[in-house]
PDB file of C-alpha atoms and ligand atoms in Angstrom:
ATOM      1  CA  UNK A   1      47.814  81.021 172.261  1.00 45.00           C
ATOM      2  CA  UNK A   2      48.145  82.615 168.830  1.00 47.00           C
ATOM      3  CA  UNK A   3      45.116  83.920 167.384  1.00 47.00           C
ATOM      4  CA  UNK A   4      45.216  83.780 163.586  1.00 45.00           C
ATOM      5  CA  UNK A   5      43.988  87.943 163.385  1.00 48.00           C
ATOM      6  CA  UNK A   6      46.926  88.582 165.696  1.00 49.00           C
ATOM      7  CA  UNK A   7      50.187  89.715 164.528  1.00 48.00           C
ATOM      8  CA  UNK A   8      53.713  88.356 165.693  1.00 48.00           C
ATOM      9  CA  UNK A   9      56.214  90.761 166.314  1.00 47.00           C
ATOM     10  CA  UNK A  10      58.301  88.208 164.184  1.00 48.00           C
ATOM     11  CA  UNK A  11      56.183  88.487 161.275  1.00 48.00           C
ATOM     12  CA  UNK A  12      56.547  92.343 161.244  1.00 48.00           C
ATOM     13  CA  UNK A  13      56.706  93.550 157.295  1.00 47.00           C
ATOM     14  CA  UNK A  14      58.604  96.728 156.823  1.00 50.00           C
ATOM     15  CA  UNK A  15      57.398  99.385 155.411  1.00 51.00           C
ATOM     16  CA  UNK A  16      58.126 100.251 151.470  1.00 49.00           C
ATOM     17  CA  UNK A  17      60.411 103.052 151.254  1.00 50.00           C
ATOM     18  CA  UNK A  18      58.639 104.957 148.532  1.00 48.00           C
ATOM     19  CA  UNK A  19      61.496 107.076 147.150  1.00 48.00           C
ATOM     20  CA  UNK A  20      63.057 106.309 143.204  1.00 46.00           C
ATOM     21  CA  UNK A  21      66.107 103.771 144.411  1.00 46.00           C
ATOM     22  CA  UNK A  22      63.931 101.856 145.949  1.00 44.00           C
ATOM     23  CA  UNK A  23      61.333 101.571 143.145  1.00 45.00           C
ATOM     24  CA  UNK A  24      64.327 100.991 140.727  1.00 47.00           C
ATOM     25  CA  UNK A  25      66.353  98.318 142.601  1.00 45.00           C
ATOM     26  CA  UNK A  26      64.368  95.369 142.771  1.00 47.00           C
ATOM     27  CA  UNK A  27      64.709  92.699 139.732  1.00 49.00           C
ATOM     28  CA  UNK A  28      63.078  90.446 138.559  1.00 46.00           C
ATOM     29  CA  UNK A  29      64.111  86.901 138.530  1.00 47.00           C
ATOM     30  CA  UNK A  30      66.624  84.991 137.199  1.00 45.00           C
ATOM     31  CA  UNK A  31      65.965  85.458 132.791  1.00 48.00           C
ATOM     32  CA  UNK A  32      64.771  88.778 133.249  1.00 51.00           C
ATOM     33  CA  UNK A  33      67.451  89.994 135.871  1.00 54.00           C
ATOM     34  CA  UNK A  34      68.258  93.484 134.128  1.00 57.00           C
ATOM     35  CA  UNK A  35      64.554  94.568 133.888  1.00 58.00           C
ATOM     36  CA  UNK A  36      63.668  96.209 136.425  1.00 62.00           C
ATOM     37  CA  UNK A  37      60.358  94.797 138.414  1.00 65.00           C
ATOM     38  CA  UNK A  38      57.343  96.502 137.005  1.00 66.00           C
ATOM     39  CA  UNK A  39      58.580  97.019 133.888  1.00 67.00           C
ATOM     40  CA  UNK A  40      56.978  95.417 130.748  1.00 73.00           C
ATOM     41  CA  UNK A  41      59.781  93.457 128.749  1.00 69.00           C
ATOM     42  CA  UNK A  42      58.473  96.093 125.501  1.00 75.00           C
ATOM     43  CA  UNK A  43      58.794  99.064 128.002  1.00 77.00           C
ATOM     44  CA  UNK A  44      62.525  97.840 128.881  1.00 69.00           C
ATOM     45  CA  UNK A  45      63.340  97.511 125.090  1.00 75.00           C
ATOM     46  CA  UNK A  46      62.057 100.502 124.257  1.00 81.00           C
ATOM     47  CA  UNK A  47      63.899 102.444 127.056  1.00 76.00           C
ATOM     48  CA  UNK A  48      66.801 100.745 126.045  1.00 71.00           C
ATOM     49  CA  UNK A  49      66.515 101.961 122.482  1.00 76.00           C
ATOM     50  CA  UNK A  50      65.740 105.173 123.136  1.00 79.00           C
ATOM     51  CA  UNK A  51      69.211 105.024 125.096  1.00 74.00           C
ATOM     52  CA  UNK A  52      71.214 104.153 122.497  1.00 65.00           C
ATOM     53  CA  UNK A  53      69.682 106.543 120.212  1.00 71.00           C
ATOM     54  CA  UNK A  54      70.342 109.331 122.567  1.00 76.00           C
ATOM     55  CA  UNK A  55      73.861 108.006 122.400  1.00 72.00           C
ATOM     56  CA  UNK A  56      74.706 107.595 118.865  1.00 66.00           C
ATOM     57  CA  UNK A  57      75.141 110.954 117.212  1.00 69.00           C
ATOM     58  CA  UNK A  58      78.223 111.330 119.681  1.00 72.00           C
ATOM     59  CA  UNK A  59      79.684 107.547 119.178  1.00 68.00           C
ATOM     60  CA  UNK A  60      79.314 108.690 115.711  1.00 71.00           C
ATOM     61  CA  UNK A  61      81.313 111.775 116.234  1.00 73.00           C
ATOM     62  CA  UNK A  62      84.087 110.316 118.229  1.00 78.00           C
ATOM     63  CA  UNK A  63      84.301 107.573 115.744  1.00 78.00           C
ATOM     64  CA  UNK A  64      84.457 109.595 112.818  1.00 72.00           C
ATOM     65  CA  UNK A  65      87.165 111.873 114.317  1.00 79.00           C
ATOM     66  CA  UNK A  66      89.360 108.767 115.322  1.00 80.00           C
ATOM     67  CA  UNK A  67      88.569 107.943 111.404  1.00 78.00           C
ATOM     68  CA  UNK A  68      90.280 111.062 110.453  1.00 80.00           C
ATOM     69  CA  UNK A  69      93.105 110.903 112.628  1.00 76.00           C
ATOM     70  CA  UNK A  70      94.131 107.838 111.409  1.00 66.00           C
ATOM     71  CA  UNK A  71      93.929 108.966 108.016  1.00 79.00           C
ATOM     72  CA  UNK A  72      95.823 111.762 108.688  1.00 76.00           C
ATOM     73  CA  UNK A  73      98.355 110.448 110.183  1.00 76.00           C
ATOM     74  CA  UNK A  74      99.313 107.795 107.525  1.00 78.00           C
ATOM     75  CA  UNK A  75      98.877 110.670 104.917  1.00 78.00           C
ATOM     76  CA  UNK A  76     101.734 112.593 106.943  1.00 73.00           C
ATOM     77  CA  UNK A  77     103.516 108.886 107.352  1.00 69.00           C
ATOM     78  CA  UNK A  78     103.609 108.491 103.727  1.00 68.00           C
ATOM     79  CA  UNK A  79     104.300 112.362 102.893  1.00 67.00           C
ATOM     80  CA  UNK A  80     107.654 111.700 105.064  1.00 65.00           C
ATOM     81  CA  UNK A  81     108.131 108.740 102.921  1.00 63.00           C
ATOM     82  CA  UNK A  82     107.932 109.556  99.791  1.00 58.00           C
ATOM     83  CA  UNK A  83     110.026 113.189 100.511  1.00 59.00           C
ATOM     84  CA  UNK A  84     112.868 111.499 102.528  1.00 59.00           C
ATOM     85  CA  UNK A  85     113.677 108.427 100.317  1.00 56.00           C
ATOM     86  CA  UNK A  86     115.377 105.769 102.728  1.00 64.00           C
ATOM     87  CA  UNK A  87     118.665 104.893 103.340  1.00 66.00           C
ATOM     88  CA  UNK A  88     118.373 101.647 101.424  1.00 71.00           C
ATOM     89  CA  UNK A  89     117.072 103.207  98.398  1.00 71.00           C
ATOM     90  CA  UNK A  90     119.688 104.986  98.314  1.00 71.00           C
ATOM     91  CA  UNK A  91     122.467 102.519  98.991  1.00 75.00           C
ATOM     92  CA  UNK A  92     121.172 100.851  95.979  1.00 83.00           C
ATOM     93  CA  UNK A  93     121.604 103.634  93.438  1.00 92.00           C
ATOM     94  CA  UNK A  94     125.113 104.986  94.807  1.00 95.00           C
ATOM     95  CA  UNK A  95     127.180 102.442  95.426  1.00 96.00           C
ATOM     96  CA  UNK A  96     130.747 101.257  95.793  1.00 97.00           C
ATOM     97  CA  UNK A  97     131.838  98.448  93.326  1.00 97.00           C
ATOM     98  CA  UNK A  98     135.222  97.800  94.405  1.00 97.00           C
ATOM     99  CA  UNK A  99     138.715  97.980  93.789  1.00 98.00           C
ATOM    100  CA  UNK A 100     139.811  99.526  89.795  1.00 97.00           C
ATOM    101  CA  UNK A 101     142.129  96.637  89.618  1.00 96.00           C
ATOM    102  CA  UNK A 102     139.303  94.513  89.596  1.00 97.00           C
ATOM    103  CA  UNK A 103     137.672  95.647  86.375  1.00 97.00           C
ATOM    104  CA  UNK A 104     140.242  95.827  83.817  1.00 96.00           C
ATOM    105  CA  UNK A 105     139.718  92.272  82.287  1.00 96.00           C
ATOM    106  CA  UNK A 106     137.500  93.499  79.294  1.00 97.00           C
ATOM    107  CA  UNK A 107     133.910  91.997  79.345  1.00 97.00           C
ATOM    108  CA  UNK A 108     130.686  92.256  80.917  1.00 98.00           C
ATOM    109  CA  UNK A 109     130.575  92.180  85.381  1.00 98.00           C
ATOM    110  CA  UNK A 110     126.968  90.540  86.197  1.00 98.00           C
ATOM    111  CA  UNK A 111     127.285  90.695  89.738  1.00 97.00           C
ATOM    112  CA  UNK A 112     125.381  94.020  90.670  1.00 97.00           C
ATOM    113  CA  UNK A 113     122.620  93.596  87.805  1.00 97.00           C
ATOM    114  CA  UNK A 114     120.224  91.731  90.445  1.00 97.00           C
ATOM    115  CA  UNK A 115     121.001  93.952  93.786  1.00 95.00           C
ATOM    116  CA  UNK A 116     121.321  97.436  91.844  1.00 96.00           C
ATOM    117  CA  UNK A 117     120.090  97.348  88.508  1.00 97.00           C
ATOM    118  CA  UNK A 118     123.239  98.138  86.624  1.00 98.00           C
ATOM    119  CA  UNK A 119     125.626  95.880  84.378  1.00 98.00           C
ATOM    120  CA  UNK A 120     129.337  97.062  84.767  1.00 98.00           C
ATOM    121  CA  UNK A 121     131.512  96.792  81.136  1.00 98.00           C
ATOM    122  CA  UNK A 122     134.979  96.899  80.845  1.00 98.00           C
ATOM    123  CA  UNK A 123     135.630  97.409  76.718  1.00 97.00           C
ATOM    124  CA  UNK A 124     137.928  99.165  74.394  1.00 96.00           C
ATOM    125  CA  UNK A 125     136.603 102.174  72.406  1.00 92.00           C
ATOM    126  CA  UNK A 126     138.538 104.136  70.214  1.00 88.00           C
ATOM    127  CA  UNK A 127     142.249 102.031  71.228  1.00 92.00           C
ATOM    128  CA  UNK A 128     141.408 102.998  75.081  1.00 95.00           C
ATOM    129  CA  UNK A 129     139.649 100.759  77.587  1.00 96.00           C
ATOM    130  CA  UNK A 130     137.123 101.990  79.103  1.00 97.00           C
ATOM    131  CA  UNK A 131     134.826 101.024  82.487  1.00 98.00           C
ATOM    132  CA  UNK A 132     131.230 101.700  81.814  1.00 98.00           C
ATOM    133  CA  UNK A 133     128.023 101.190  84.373  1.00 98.00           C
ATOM    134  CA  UNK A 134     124.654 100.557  82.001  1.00 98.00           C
ATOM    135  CA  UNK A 135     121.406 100.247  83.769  1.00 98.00           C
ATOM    136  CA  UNK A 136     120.218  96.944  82.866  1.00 98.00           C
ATOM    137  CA  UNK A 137     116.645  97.922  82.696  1.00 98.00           C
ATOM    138  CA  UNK A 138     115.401  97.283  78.590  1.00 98.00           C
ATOM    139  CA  UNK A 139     114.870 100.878  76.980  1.00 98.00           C
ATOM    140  CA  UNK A 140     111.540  99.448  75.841  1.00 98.00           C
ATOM    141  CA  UNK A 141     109.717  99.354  78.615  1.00 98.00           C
ATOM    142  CA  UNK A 142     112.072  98.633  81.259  1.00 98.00           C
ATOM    143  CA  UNK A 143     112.370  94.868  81.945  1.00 98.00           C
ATOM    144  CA  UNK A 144     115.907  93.878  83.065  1.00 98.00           C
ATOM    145  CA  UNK A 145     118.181  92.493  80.626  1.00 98.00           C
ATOM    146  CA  UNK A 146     120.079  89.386  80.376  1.00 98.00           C
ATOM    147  CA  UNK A 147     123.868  89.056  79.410  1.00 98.00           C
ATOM    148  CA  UNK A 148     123.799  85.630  76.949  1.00 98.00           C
ATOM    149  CA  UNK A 149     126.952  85.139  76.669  1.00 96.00           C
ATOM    150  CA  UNK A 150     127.416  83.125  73.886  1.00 97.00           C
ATOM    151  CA  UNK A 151     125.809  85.798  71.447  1.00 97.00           C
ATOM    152  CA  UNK A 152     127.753  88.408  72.974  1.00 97.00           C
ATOM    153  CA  UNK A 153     124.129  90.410  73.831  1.00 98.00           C
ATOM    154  CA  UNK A 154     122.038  92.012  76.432  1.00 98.00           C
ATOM    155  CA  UNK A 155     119.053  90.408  75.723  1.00 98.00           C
ATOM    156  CA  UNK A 156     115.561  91.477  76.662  1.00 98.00           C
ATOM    157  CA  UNK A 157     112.883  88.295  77.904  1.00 98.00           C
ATOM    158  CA  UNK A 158     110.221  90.325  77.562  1.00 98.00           C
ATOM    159  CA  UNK A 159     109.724  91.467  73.709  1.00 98.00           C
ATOM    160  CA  UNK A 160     112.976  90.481  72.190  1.00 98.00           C
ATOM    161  CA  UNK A 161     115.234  93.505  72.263  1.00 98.00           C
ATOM    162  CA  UNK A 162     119.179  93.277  72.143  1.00 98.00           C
ATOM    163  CA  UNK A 163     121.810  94.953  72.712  1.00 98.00           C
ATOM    164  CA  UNK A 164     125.878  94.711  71.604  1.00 97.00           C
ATOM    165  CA  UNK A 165     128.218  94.713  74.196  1.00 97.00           C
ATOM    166  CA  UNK A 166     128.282  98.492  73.908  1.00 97.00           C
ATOM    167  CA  UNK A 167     125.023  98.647  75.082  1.00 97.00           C
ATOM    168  CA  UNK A 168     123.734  99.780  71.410  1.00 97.00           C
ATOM    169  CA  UNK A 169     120.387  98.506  70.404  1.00 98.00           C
ATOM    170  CA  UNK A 170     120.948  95.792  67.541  1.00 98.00           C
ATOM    171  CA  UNK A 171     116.820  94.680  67.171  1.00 97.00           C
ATOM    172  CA  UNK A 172     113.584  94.332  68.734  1.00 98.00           C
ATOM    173  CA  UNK A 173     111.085  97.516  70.045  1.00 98.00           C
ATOM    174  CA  UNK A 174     113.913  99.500  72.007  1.00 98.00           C
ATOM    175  CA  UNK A 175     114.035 102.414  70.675  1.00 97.00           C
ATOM    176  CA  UNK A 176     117.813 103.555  71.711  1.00 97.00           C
ATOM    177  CA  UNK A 177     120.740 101.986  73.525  1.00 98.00           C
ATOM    178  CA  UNK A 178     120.912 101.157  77.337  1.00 98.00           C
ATOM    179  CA  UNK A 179     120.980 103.969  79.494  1.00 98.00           C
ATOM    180  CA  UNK A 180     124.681 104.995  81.244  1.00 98.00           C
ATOM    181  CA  UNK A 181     124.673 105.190  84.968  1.00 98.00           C
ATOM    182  CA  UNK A 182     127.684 107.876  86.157  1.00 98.00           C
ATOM    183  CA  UNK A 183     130.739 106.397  87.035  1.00 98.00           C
ATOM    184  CA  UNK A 184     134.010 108.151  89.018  1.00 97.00           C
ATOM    185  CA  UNK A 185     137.234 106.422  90.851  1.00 97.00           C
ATOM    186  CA  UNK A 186     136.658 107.661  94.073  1.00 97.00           C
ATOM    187  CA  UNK A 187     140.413 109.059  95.699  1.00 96.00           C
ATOM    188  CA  UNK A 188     140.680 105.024  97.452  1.00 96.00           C
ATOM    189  CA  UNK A 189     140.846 103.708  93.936  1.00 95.00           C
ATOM    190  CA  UNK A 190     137.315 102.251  94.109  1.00 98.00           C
ATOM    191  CA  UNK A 191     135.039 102.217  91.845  1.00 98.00           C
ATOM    192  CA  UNK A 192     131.620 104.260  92.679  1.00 98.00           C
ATOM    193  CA  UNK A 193     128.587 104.277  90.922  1.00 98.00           C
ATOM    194  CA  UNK A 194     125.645 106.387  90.898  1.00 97.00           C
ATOM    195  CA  UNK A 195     122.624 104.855  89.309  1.00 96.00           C
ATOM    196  CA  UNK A 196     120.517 108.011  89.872  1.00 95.00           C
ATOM    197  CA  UNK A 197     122.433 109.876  87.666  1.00 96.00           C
ATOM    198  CA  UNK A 198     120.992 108.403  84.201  1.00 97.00           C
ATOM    199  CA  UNK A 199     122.644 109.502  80.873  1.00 97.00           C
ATOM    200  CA  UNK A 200     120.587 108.274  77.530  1.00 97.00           C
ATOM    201  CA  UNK A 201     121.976 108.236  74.611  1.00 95.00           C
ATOM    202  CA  UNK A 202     121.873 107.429  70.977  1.00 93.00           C
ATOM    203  CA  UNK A 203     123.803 105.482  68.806  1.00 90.00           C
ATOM    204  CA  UNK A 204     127.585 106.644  67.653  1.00 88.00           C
ATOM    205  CA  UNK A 205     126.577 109.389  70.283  1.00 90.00           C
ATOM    206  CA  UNK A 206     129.926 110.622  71.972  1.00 91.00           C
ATOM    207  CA  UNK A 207     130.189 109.455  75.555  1.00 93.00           C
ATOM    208  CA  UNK A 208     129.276 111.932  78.651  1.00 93.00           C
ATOM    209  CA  UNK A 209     132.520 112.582  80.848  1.00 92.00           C
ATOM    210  CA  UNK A 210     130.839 110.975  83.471  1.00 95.00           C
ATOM    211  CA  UNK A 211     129.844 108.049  82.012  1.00 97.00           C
ATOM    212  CA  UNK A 212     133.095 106.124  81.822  1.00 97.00           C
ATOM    213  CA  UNK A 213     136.538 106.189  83.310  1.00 97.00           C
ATOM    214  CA  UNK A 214     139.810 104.716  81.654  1.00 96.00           C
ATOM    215  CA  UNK A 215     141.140 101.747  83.222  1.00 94.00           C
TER     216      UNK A 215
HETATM  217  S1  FES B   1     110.715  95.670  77.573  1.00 53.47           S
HETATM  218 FE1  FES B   1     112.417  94.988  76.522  1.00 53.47          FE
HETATM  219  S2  FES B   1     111.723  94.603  74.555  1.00 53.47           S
HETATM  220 FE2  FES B   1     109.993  95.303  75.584  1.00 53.47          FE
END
């Protein structure tokens, strides 16, 4: 019979292993299951803070250097940018027209004022005609002109300049006719403009070389 002051071999507790993973491993309960038994929820927290404290001076470092490598690396991005223009930049200031032949008609050629900027005029100066490339930006303060046809004017939207068909300024703020974009017959008898080569001008000014070709 068992006797309640003697032990069954079954009931046999072992022993507590007193070394540090032991004390640490046990957790408490579900709700509490990262605290480890013993601890006080306020001893936990504070642990925990102290932690993250310990920790923060170097987050803060690596942070701040990924901070400054990002920086620097769109600084060098836009560096390249802005000393390389791109290809389409390009493209739009220096251009090929077309064909010689299809310019001589005298009269104003809209078709490259929205893609490129630039109004091409075919008109006779001094008994020759003459192919011109104007930039069609206002010499005001730059808003692109309009051709209105039935006034025979480049017309400005913005404060009311105009200009004649020669591109000379007739009223309104602008203070001088519309710039001249160079102009050369390349040796396929097209018709190539370059838009970053900007000659200004005044009125009853004699033309650059550049600035026209006989047609
Ligand atoms: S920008 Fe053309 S009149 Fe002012």
């Amino acid at each position: 019979m068992h006797r309640p002051d003697q032990m069954d071999p079954d009931d046999h507790v072992p022993p507590i292993d007193p070394s540090p993973d032991h004390v640490s491993s046990p957790r408490m309960p579900c709700g509490d299951r990262d605290v480890p038994a013993g601890w006080s929820r306020r001893r936990y927290l504070r642990a925990s803070l102290a932690t993250v404290a310990s920790a923060a001076p170097k987050l803060g470092f690596r942070l701040g250097m990924a901070v400054l490598g990002c920086i620097g690396g769109l600084w060098a991005f836009l560096s390249l940018r802005f000393a390389v223009p791109n290809a389409a930049a390009r493209n739009r200031l220096r251009f090929r027209a077309g064909p010689i032949r299809e310019f001589t008609e005298e009269g104003v050629y809209a078709r490259f004022r929205d893609s490129h900027g630039v109004w091409i005029v075919c008109l006779r100066i001094s008994g020759t005609r003459r192919l011109l490339a104007y930039r069609a930006a206002c010499t005001h303060l730059g808003c692109l002109t309009l051709w209105a046809e039935a006034e025979g004017e480049f017309q400005c939207p913005c404060h009311g300049s105009a200009f004649d068909l020669a591109g000379v300024n007739l009223r309104g703020p602008a203070p001088r006719p519309l710039d001249l974009c160079a102009i050369r017959a390349a040796g396929d008898g097209y018709v190539e403009i370059d838009a970053s080569r900007v000659f200004r001008r005044e009125a009853g000014q004699a033309l650059p070389p550049d600035s026209y070709l006989l047609v």
